[in-house]
Amino acid sequence: DVVIIGGGPGGYVAAIRAAQLGMKTAVVEKQHMGGICLNWGCIPTKALLRTSEIYSLMQHADSFGLSAKDIKFDIKKIVERSRGVADKLSKGISGLMKKNKVTVFDGHGRLAGKGKVAVSPPLSPPQTGGTILNAKHIILATGARARTLPGLEPDGKLVWTYREAMVPDSMPKSLLVVGSGAIGIEFASFYRALGAEVTVVEVMDRILPVEDEEISKFAHKAFEKQGMKIMTGATVKALKKNKDSVTVTLEASPPSSPPQAGGTTELTVDRVILAVGIVGNVENLGLEGTKVKVEKTHVVTDQWCATGEPGVYAIGDLTGAPWLAHKASHEGVICVEKIAGLKGVHPLKTQNIPGCTYCHPQIASVGIKEKAAKEKYKDVKVGRFQFIGNGKAIALGEPDGLVKTIFDAKTGELLGAHMIGAEVTEMTQGYAIAKTGELTEGELMHTVFPHPTLSEMMHESVLDAFGRVIHM
């Protein structure tokens, strides 16, 4: 009934849901079940960041009444642990496929005519031989890969993408991270915590440009306090590879910090990490001669994940922003439930998808930013609550952070929530539920939050928006 090309968080979740609905289902995956997210993205990077978090805490053991001397780390063991976590979960996905009676084909899948998918052996060219699968419905879930820039092509040794940054054979003493989105900032945070000299360069006028401006400014100050160097409004104009280092020429346009007034500066670092976005994996999918439309490397779909070609669908990173694993998984469920003809299926509302960045301090958000809210709704109410006013945050030794909420003053609708600080990636789901359930400030104010928890700040921020904050 259904063949899914790609076994990442979109593909394998779609497969499980399809099987639950009684459909005969197959997944074609050319590398590892779990896709980039599980093998080379979300999961292994969090394992790395957990290590750096513990290492950073140990550096300040005395502030907790503890004593720790000669604290060291072994980068190879750190990488081994990260890879072990990814491997364990990848095998777990294979187990879920067997449990749900989903057939998995190892190889490269491509459209081969109406209702047909050709599966080439994993190491063969995509058009070479293989098996033909017949299906009423075909879901493309091939994900995306790191974007590169002319003159900054990664070589796997001196210039890295996220893949090489995840498995260094030795610890670099200095790094330049090009791009300050979630991927760039997470790696900058990881390497800085382990003692590397880290410089982040961002072409936009602020880091984390998809986040609320106030949160971006807060993060900028926090990162600089940690010793990270940040250059905004700047680009890499030239890159020269040396024997075991890279010399880059950076050009800035005002406002920038540093350099100033459109000047250039030269910087030599051990390694460069490229984190300038991603592009969809649309190549070798047999889209030629079909009605599948591709725009800027991403497949165009309707609200039910259907492409222009009857019987062909697309989900996840392949279809464009937001490039998030949980978005891909949810699209997979929507897609197969619509195929199955279930009643009550709702299209995905992107404004209700939470986004998380696992740096230190963590950043999380859902909904629209303050600037956009004021432009669209005119009359808005904004609440803020600082971590310093929360007992649990102080007890944890994490007093730096902010919870910010934005409401429509007329209806009380929660428009957006933006947070920076310890464990906010775990807290943001509360606001995501509120947005999905279309709760107003009334329901949120009357919700009882447990004490002592960090989540109390979510309540206080709502109260602050309406002039009722208690602890600030």
Short mmCIF file of C-alpha atoms in Angstrom, two decimals:
data_model
loop_
_atom_site.label_atom_id
_atom_site.label_comp_id
_atom_site.label_asym_id
_atom_site.label_seq_id
_atom_site.Cartn_x
_atom_site.Cartn_y
_atom_site.Cartn_z
CA ASP A 1 0.00 0.00 0.00
CA VAL A 2 2.76 2.45 0.94
CA VAL A 3 6.45 2.68 0.08
CA ILE A 4 8.48 5.30 1.91
CA ILE A 5 11.84 6.42 0.53
CA GLY A 6 13.94 7.39 3.55
CA GLY A 7 14.05 5.98 7.08
CA GLY A 8 14.62 9.16 9.09
CA PRO A 9 12.29 10.59 11.74
CA GLY A 10 9.74 11.41 9.05
CA GLY A 11 9.96 8.15 7.14
CA TYR A 12 10.07 5.62 9.96
CA VAL A 13 7.29 7.33 11.93
CA ALA A 14 5.12 7.43 8.79
CA ALA A 15 5.83 3.73 8.31
CA ILE A 16 4.81 2.81 11.85
CA ARG A 17 1.59 4.84 11.66
CA ALA A 18 0.74 3.33 8.27
CA ALA A 19 1.28 -0.16 9.67
CA GLN A 20 -0.92 0.67 12.67
CA LEU A 21 -3.66 1.65 10.22
CA GLY A 22 -3.47 -1.75 8.55
CA MET A 23 -1.49 -0.78 5.46
CA LYS A 24 1.18 -3.03 3.99
CA THR A 25 4.24 -0.82 4.30
CA ALA A 26 7.87 -0.77 3.17
CA VAL A 27 10.75 1.61 3.84
CA VAL A 28 13.74 2.08 1.54
CA GLU A 29 16.84 3.35 3.35
CA LYS A 30 20.33 3.55 1.84
CA GLN A 31 22.36 4.11 5.00
CA HIS A 32 21.10 3.93 8.59
CA MET A 33 17.60 3.72 10.00
CA GLY A 34 16.87 6.90 11.93
CA GLY A 35 18.34 9.14 9.25
CA ILE A 36 20.53 12.17 9.87
CA CYS A 37 18.69 13.13 13.05
CA LEU A 38 19.39 9.96 14.92
CA ASN A 39 22.79 9.08 13.41
CA TRP A 40 24.42 12.42 12.64
CA GLY A 41 22.24 15.15 14.11
CA CYS A 42 19.81 15.54 16.98
CA ILE A 43 20.80 12.58 19.14
CA PRO A 44 24.61 12.32 18.90
CA THR A 45 25.04 16.10 19.20
CA LYS A 46 23.02 16.05 22.41
CA ALA A 47 25.32 13.34 23.74
CA LEU A 48 28.30 15.58 22.96
CA LEU A 49 26.65 18.61 24.55
CA ARG A 50 25.81 16.63 27.68
CA THR A 51 29.50 15.81 28.07
CA SER A 52 30.52 19.44 27.66
CA GLU A 53 27.84 20.48 30.14
CA ILE A 54 29.18 18.10 32.79
CA TYR A 55 32.74 19.20 32.09
CA SER A 56 31.74 22.84 32.49
CA LEU A 57 29.97 22.09 35.78
CA MET A 58 33.06 20.32 37.08
CA GLN A 59 35.08 23.45 36.40
CA HIS A 60 32.86 25.20 38.95
CA ALA A 61 32.58 22.37 41.47
CA ASP A 62 33.65 24.62 44.34
CA SER A 63 30.51 26.75 43.94
CA PHE A 64 28.49 23.65 44.85
CA GLY A 65 30.66 22.81 47.85
CA LEU A 66 32.58 20.14 45.96
CA SER A 67 36.23 19.67 45.14
CA ALA A 68 37.50 18.39 41.80
CA LYS A 69 41.11 18.60 40.70
CA ASP A 70 43.00 17.91 37.49
CA ILE A 71 39.80 17.65 35.45
CA LYS A 72 40.57 16.31 31.99
CA PHE A 73 38.71 14.94 29.01
CA ASP A 74 39.43 12.39 26.29
CA ILE A 75 37.96 13.56 22.98
CA LYS A 76 38.08 10.05 21.53
CA LYS A 77 36.04 8.65 24.42
CA ILE A 78 33.61 11.57 24.13
CA VAL A 79 33.09 10.73 20.45
CA GLU A 80 32.82 7.00 21.20
CA ARG A 81 30.03 7.63 23.70
CA SER A 82 28.17 9.83 21.22
CA ARG A 83 28.45 7.24 18.47
CA GLY A 84 27.39 4.50 20.87
CA VAL A 85 24.21 6.38 21.78
CA ALA A 86 23.38 6.86 18.09
CA ASP A 87 24.10 3.21 17.26
CA LYS A 88 21.89 1.96 20.08
CA LEU A 89 18.95 4.06 18.95
CA SER A 90 19.42 3.17 15.28
CA LYS A 91 19.17 -0.51 16.18
CA GLY A 92 16.09 0.36 18.20
CA ILE A 93 14.41 1.79 15.10
CA SER A 94 15.16 -1.44 13.22
CA GLY A 95 13.47 -3.28 16.07
CA LEU A 96 10.41 -1.06 15.77
CA MET A 97 10.20 -1.88 12.05
CA LYS A 98 10.14 -5.61 12.82
CA LYS A 99 7.61 -5.14 15.63
CA ASN A 100 5.25 -3.29 13.29
CA LYS A 101 5.85 -5.68 10.38
CA VAL A 102 7.33 -2.97 8.16
CA THR A 103 9.58 -4.35 5.43
CA VAL A 104 12.92 -2.54 5.13
CA PHE A 105 14.86 -2.50 1.86
CA ASP A 106 18.54 -1.50 2.03
CA GLY A 107 19.35 0.65 -0.95
CA HIS A 108 18.62 3.82 -2.89
CA GLY A 109 14.99 4.34 -3.83
CA ARG A 110 13.78 6.31 -6.82
CA LEU A 111 10.51 6.73 -8.73
CA ALA A 112 10.37 4.39 -11.70
CA GLY A 113 6.97 5.10 -13.22
CA LYS A 114 3.47 5.38 -11.85
CA GLY A 115 3.21 3.50 -8.57
CA LYS A 116 6.71 2.07 -8.88
CA VAL A 117 9.91 2.48 -6.84
CA ALA A 118 13.24 1.11 -8.05
CA VAL A 119 15.64 0.06 -5.30
CA SER A 120 19.33 0.04 -6.25
CA PRO A 121 21.88 -1.75 -4.05
CA PRO A 122 23.33 0.65 -1.41
CA LEU A 123 26.78 1.02 -2.99
CA SER A 124 25.66 1.03 -6.62
CA PRO A 125 24.77 4.03 -8.77
CA PRO A 126 21.09 4.99 -8.22
CA GLN A 127 20.06 3.88 -11.72
CA THR A 128 21.72 0.45 -11.54
CA GLY A 129 19.60 -2.71 -11.38
CA GLY A 130 17.83 -3.61 -8.18
CA THR A 131 14.28 -4.42 -7.15
CA ILE A 132 11.01 -2.87 -8.32
CA LEU A 133 8.40 -2.19 -5.65
CA ASN A 134 4.77 -1.51 -6.54
CA ALA A 135 2.68 0.74 -4.30
CA LYS A 136 -0.54 2.74 -4.38
CA HIS A 137 1.16 5.51 -2.43
CA ILE A 138 4.81 6.64 -2.36
CA ILE A 139 6.17 9.00 0.28
CA LEU A 140 9.44 10.83 -0.30
CA ALA A 141 11.30 11.37 2.97
CA THR A 142 14.90 11.74 1.84
CA GLY A 143 15.75 14.68 4.10
CA ALA A 144 18.46 17.24 3.47
CA ARG A 145 22.21 17.78 3.71
CA ALA A 146 24.58 20.58 4.69
CA ARG A 147 24.66 23.54 2.33
CA THR A 148 28.04 24.66 1.04
CA LEU A 149 29.28 27.99 -0.28
CA PRO A 150 31.57 28.67 -3.27
CA GLY A 151 35.17 28.83 -2.06
CA LEU A 152 34.25 27.30 1.29
CA GLU A 153 33.73 23.72 0.19
CA PRO A 154 34.35 21.25 3.06
CA ASP A 155 37.25 18.85 2.69
CA GLY A 156 36.66 16.74 5.80
CA LYS A 157 40.02 17.72 7.30
CA LEU A 158 40.35 21.48 7.71
CA VAL A 159 36.89 22.63 6.68
CA TRP A 160 34.11 20.64 8.35
CA THR A 161 30.38 20.17 8.09
CA TYR A 162 28.40 18.92 11.09
CA ARG A 163 29.53 15.35 10.31
CA GLU A 164 33.24 15.99 10.76
CA ALA A 165 32.59 18.31 13.71
CA MET A 166 30.85 15.42 15.43
CA VAL A 167 33.76 12.99 15.17
CA PRO A 168 37.04 14.94 15.53
CA ASP A 169 40.13 12.74 15.79
CA SER A 170 41.76 15.39 17.98
CA MET A 171 40.66 18.48 19.86
CA PRO A 172 41.21 21.70 17.88
CA LYS A 173 42.59 24.63 19.84
CA SER A 174 40.73 27.19 17.72
CA LEU A 175 37.66 27.18 15.50
CA LEU A 176 35.73 29.47 13.20
CA VAL A 177 32.04 28.65 12.96
CA VAL A 178 30.38 30.09 9.87
CA GLY A 179 26.69 30.55 10.60
CA SER A 180 24.90 31.13 13.90
CA GLY A 181 21.76 29.08 13.51
CA ALA A 182 21.02 26.16 15.82
CA ILE A 183 23.66 23.85 14.31
CA GLY A 184 26.45 26.44 14.35
CA ILE A 185 25.72 27.67 17.85
CA GLU A 186 25.48 24.16 19.28
CA PHE A 187 28.91 23.23 17.97
CA ALA A 188 30.32 26.59 19.05
CA SER A 189 28.95 25.93 22.54
CA PHE A 190 30.34 22.38 22.67
CA TYR A 191 33.87 23.27 21.60
CA ARG A 192 34.01 26.44 23.70
CA ALA A 193 32.98 24.51 26.83
CA LEU A 194 35.90 22.14 26.23
CA GLY A 195 38.33 25.07 26.03
CA ALA A 196 38.69 25.83 22.31
CA GLU A 197 38.96 29.44 21.16
CA VAL A 198 35.77 29.87 19.17
CA THR A 199 34.79 32.64 16.76
CA VAL A 200 31.31 32.75 15.24
CA VAL A 201 30.68 34.74 12.07
CA GLU A 202 27.12 35.56 10.97
CA VAL A 203 26.06 37.40 7.82
CA MET A 204 22.90 38.75 9.47
CA ASP A 205 22.97 41.62 11.95
CA ARG A 206 22.42 39.28 14.90
CA ILE A 207 23.05 35.69 15.90
CA LEU A 208 20.23 33.13 15.97
CA PRO A 209 18.27 35.22 13.46
CA VAL A 210 15.16 33.01 13.58
CA GLU A 211 14.72 33.74 17.29
CA ASP A 212 13.11 36.74 18.95
CA GLU A 213 15.48 39.74 18.89
CA GLU A 214 15.51 40.07 22.67
CA ILE A 215 16.50 36.42 23.05
CA SER A 216 19.24 36.83 20.42
CA LYS A 217 20.73 39.77 22.32
CA PHE A 218 20.58 37.86 25.60
CA ALA A 219 22.34 34.89 23.99
CA HIS A 220 24.98 37.13 22.39
CA LYS A 221 25.95 38.55 25.79
CA ALA A 222 25.92 35.11 27.43
CA PHE A 223 28.20 33.60 24.78
CA GLU A 224 30.65 36.50 24.91
CA LYS A 225 30.75 36.15 28.70
CA GLN A 226 31.87 32.55 28.13
CA GLY A 227 34.73 33.80 25.99
CA MET A 228 33.19 33.19 22.59
CA LYS A 229 33.99 35.80 19.91
CA ILE A 230 31.03 36.82 17.76
CA MET A 231 31.06 38.78 14.51
CA THR A 232 27.70 39.79 13.03
CA GLY A 233 27.07 41.43 9.68
CA ALA A 234 30.18 39.67 8.41
CA THR A 235 31.10 37.24 5.64
CA VAL A 236 34.06 35.04 4.74
CA LYS A 237 35.63 36.61 1.66
CA ALA A 238 38.61 34.30 1.30
CA LEU A 239 39.84 31.01 2.73
CA LYS A 240 43.38 29.68 2.54
CA LYS A 241 44.22 26.16 3.66
CA ASN A 242 47.57 25.68 5.33
CA LYS A 243 49.19 22.41 6.41
CA ASP A 244 47.17 22.06 9.60
CA SER A 245 45.27 25.35 9.88
CA VAL A 246 43.06 27.69 7.90
CA THR A 247 43.50 31.41 7.32
CA VAL A 248 40.29 33.27 6.55
CA THR A 249 39.61 36.85 5.51
CA LEU A 250 36.47 38.27 7.09
CA GLU A 251 34.65 41.31 5.79
CA ALA A 252 32.12 43.17 7.91
CA SER A 253 29.40 45.65 7.10
CA PRO A 254 28.16 48.02 9.80
CA PRO A 255 26.75 47.46 12.30
CA SER A 256 29.24 44.77 13.30
CA SER A 257 31.36 43.82 16.24
CA PRO A 258 34.29 43.53 15.47
CA PRO A 259 35.59 44.71 12.96
CA GLN A 260 33.87 48.04 12.41
CA ALA A 261 32.84 50.19 9.45
CA GLY A 262 33.10 47.64 6.68
CA GLY A 263 36.69 46.65 7.34
CA THR A 264 38.38 43.31 6.80
CA THR A 265 40.29 41.17 9.23
CA GLU A 266 42.37 38.04 8.92
CA LEU A 267 42.04 35.10 11.26
CA THR A 268 43.95 31.82 11.45
CA VAL A 269 42.26 28.86 13.12
CA ASP A 270 42.79 25.11 13.36
CA ARG A 271 39.43 24.25 11.82
CA VAL A 272 36.40 25.85 10.15
CA ILE A 273 32.86 24.54 10.68
CA LEU A 274 30.31 25.39 7.98
CA ALA A 275 26.78 25.77 9.32
CA VAL A 276 25.07 27.86 6.64
CA GLY A 277 21.83 25.97 6.21
CA ILE A 278 20.76 22.85 4.39
CA VAL A 279 19.52 21.80 0.94
CA GLY A 280 16.98 19.12 0.12
CA ASN A 281 18.04 15.72 -1.22
CA VAL A 282 16.08 15.90 -4.46
CA GLU A 283 18.72 14.36 -6.71
CA ASN A 284 18.35 10.86 -8.21
CA LEU A 285 14.75 10.47 -7.06
CA GLY A 286 13.34 9.98 -10.54
CA LEU A 287 11.39 13.23 -10.40
CA GLU A 288 12.04 13.90 -14.09
CA GLY A 289 8.89 13.45 -16.13
CA THR A 290 6.64 13.70 -13.08
CA LYS A 291 4.48 16.57 -11.84
CA VAL A 292 6.52 16.87 -8.65
CA LYS A 293 7.56 20.51 -8.35
CA VAL A 294 10.92 21.51 -6.84
CA GLU A 295 11.68 25.04 -5.62
CA LYS A 296 15.07 25.98 -4.17
CA THR A 297 16.01 22.31 -3.67
CA HIS A 298 12.80 21.51 -1.81
CA VAL A 299 9.74 19.56 -2.97
CA VAL A 300 6.51 21.56 -3.02
CA THR A 301 3.51 19.98 -1.27
CA ASP A 302 -0.01 20.91 -0.21
CA GLN A 303 -1.27 20.92 3.39
CA TRP A 304 -1.66 17.12 3.28
CA CYS A 305 1.93 16.55 2.07
CA ALA A 306 0.77 15.66 -1.44
CA THR A 307 2.94 16.66 -4.42
CA GLY A 308 1.64 17.54 -7.88
CA GLU A 309 2.08 13.90 -8.92
CA PRO A 310 -0.93 11.72 -7.97
CA GLY A 311 0.03 9.10 -5.40
CA VAL A 312 3.35 10.76 -4.52
CA TYR A 313 3.86 12.65 -1.25
CA ALA A 314 6.79 14.34 0.48
CA ILE A 315 7.53 15.07 4.14
CA GLY A 316 10.23 16.45 6.42
CA ASP A 317 13.34 18.43 5.55
CA LEU A 318 12.85 17.57 1.88
CA THR A 319 9.88 19.96 1.84
CA GLY A 320 11.64 22.92 3.45
CA ALA A 321 11.59 24.91 6.66
CA PRO A 322 11.29 24.49 9.52
CA TRP A 323 13.97 21.81 9.29
CA LEU A 324 13.05 19.92 12.44
CA ALA A 325 12.80 16.20 13.18
CA HIS A 326 9.55 16.60 15.11
CA LYS A 327 8.02 18.48 12.20
CA ALA A 328 8.97 15.59 9.89
CA SER A 329 7.47 13.00 12.24
CA HIS A 330 4.20 14.91 12.56
CA GLU A 331 3.96 15.36 8.79
CA GLY A 332 4.48 11.63 8.38
CA VAL A 333 1.50 10.93 10.64
CA ILE A 334 -0.70 13.52 8.90
CA CYS A 335 0.24 12.14 5.49
CA VAL A 336 -0.62 8.48 6.15
CA GLU A 337 -3.75 9.30 8.15
CA LYS A 338 -5.02 11.35 5.20
CA ILE A 339 -4.14 8.50 2.83
CA ALA A 340 -6.07 6.10 5.08
CA GLY A 341 -9.12 8.38 4.98
CA LEU A 342 -9.26 9.01 8.72
CA LYS A 343 -11.67 11.67 9.89
CA GLY A 344 -10.51 14.58 12.02
CA VAL A 345 -7.03 14.86 10.48
CA HIS A 346 -5.69 18.38 10.87
CA PRO A 347 -3.07 20.04 8.64
CA LEU A 348 0.14 21.08 10.35
CA LYS A 349 0.27 24.61 11.74
CA THR A 350 3.91 25.63 11.60
CA GLN A 351 3.38 28.41 14.14
CA ASN A 352 2.65 25.71 16.72
CA ILE A 353 5.94 23.86 16.16
CA PRO A 354 8.46 24.49 18.96
CA GLY A 355 12.10 25.08 18.08
CA CYS A 356 15.02 24.25 20.37
CA THR A 357 18.74 25.05 20.44
CA TYR A 358 20.78 22.98 22.90
CA CYS A 359 23.61 25.39 23.60
CA HIS A 360 24.36 26.76 27.06
CA PRO A 361 22.17 28.54 27.94
CA GLN A 362 19.47 26.62 26.09
CA ILE A 363 17.03 28.42 23.80
CA ALA A 364 13.47 27.43 22.94
CA SER A 365 10.52 29.11 21.30
CA VAL A 366 7.08 28.56 19.80
CA GLY A 367 4.90 30.99 17.88
CA ILE A 368 5.76 34.39 16.47
CA LYS A 369 8.29 36.96 17.65
CA GLU A 370 7.41 40.23 19.33
CA LYS A 371 8.14 42.37 16.26
CA ALA A 372 5.93 40.23 14.01
CA ALA A 373 3.18 40.14 16.63
CA LYS A 374 3.07 43.94 16.86
CA GLU A 375 2.97 44.27 13.08
CA LYS A 376 0.11 41.78 12.69
CA TYR A 377 -1.99 42.30 15.82
CA LYS A 378 -1.11 45.92 16.70
CA ASP A 379 -2.24 45.68 20.33
CA VAL A 380 -0.21 43.04 22.16
CA LYS A 381 0.78 42.35 25.73
CA VAL A 382 4.31 41.12 26.52
CA GLY A 383 5.33 39.41 29.73
CA ARG A 384 8.85 38.69 30.97
CA PHE A 385 10.30 36.81 33.90
CA GLN A 386 14.00 36.58 34.73
CA PHE A 387 15.54 33.35 36.02
CA ILE A 388 17.04 35.28 38.93
CA GLY A 389 13.54 35.49 40.42
CA ASN A 390 13.03 31.73 40.49
CA GLY A 391 14.04 29.64 43.51
CA LYS A 392 14.77 26.45 41.55
CA ALA A 393 17.02 28.32 39.09
CA ILE A 394 19.06 29.78 41.95
CA ALA A 395 19.30 26.37 43.66
CA LEU A 396 20.57 24.87 40.39
CA GLY A 397 23.18 27.59 40.06
CA GLU A 398 21.50 28.77 36.83
CA PRO A 399 20.30 32.33 37.58
CA ASP A 400 20.77 33.66 34.03
CA GLY A 401 17.78 33.37 31.74
CA LEU A 402 14.53 34.84 30.53
CA VAL A 403 10.99 33.64 29.80
CA LYS A 404 9.03 35.88 27.47
CA THR A 405 5.38 35.58 26.42
CA ILE A 406 3.36 37.52 23.84
CA PHE A 407 -0.44 37.77 23.80
CA ASP A 408 -3.11 39.38 21.66
CA ALA A 409 -4.47 42.04 24.01
CA LYS A 410 -7.99 41.78 22.57
CA THR A 411 -8.52 38.02 22.66
CA GLY A 412 -5.93 36.82 25.15
CA GLU A 413 -4.54 34.38 22.57
CA LEU A 414 -0.97 33.24 23.20
CA LEU A 415 0.90 34.39 20.09
CA GLY A 416 4.44 33.40 21.01
CA ALA A 417 6.71 32.25 23.81
CA HIS A 418 10.49 32.65 23.81
CA MET A 419 12.90 31.36 26.42
CA ILE A 420 16.61 31.24 27.17
CA GLY A 421 18.12 29.49 30.17
CA ALA A 422 18.56 26.11 31.83
CA GLU A 423 16.25 23.33 30.59
CA VAL A 424 13.97 25.61 28.56
CA THR A 425 13.93 22.99 25.78
CA GLU A 426 11.99 20.76 28.17
CA MET A 427 9.66 23.58 29.27
CA THR A 428 8.59 24.88 25.87
CA GLN A 429 6.19 21.99 25.31
CA GLY A 430 3.87 23.57 27.86
CA TYR A 431 3.46 26.61 25.64
CA ALA A 432 3.17 24.38 22.54
CA ILE A 433 0.22 22.60 24.18
CA ALA A 434 -1.31 25.98 25.05
CA LYS A 435 -1.04 27.14 21.45
CA THR A 436 -2.36 23.90 19.99
CA GLY A 437 -5.27 23.95 22.43
CA GLU A 438 -5.87 27.64 21.70
CA LEU A 439 -5.70 28.51 25.38
CA THR A 440 -5.94 32.12 26.49
CA GLU A 441 -4.25 33.94 29.34
CA GLY A 442 -7.19 32.97 31.56
CA GLU A 443 -6.53 29.23 31.35
CA LEU A 444 -2.80 29.74 31.76
CA MET A 445 -3.23 31.99 34.78
CA HIS A 446 -5.55 29.48 36.43
CA THR A 447 -3.19 26.57 35.81
CA VAL A 448 -1.39 25.47 38.98
CA PHE A 449 2.36 25.12 38.41
CA PRO A 450 4.35 22.93 40.83
CA HIS A 451 6.84 24.49 43.26
CA PRO A 452 9.79 24.58 43.21
CA THR A 453 10.26 24.18 39.47
CA LEU A 454 11.65 26.18 36.60
CA SER A 455 8.21 25.92 35.00
CA GLU A 456 6.86 28.43 37.52
CA MET A 457 8.56 31.10 35.40
CA MET A 458 6.23 30.20 32.54
CA HIS A 459 3.31 31.11 34.80
CA GLU A 460 4.96 34.28 36.07
CA SER A 461 5.68 35.50 32.55
CA VAL A 462 1.99 35.15 31.67
CA LEU A 463 1.05 37.02 34.84
CA ASP A 464 3.55 39.75 34.00
CA ALA A 465 1.97 40.31 30.59
CA PHE A 466 -1.25 41.27 32.36
CA GLY A 467 0.26 43.21 35.26
CA ARG A 468 -0.10 40.43 37.83
CA VAL A 469 3.45 39.09 38.28
CA ILE A 470 4.13 37.91 41.83
CA HIS A 471 7.84 37.23 42.29
CA MET A 472 9.50 40.02 40.33
#
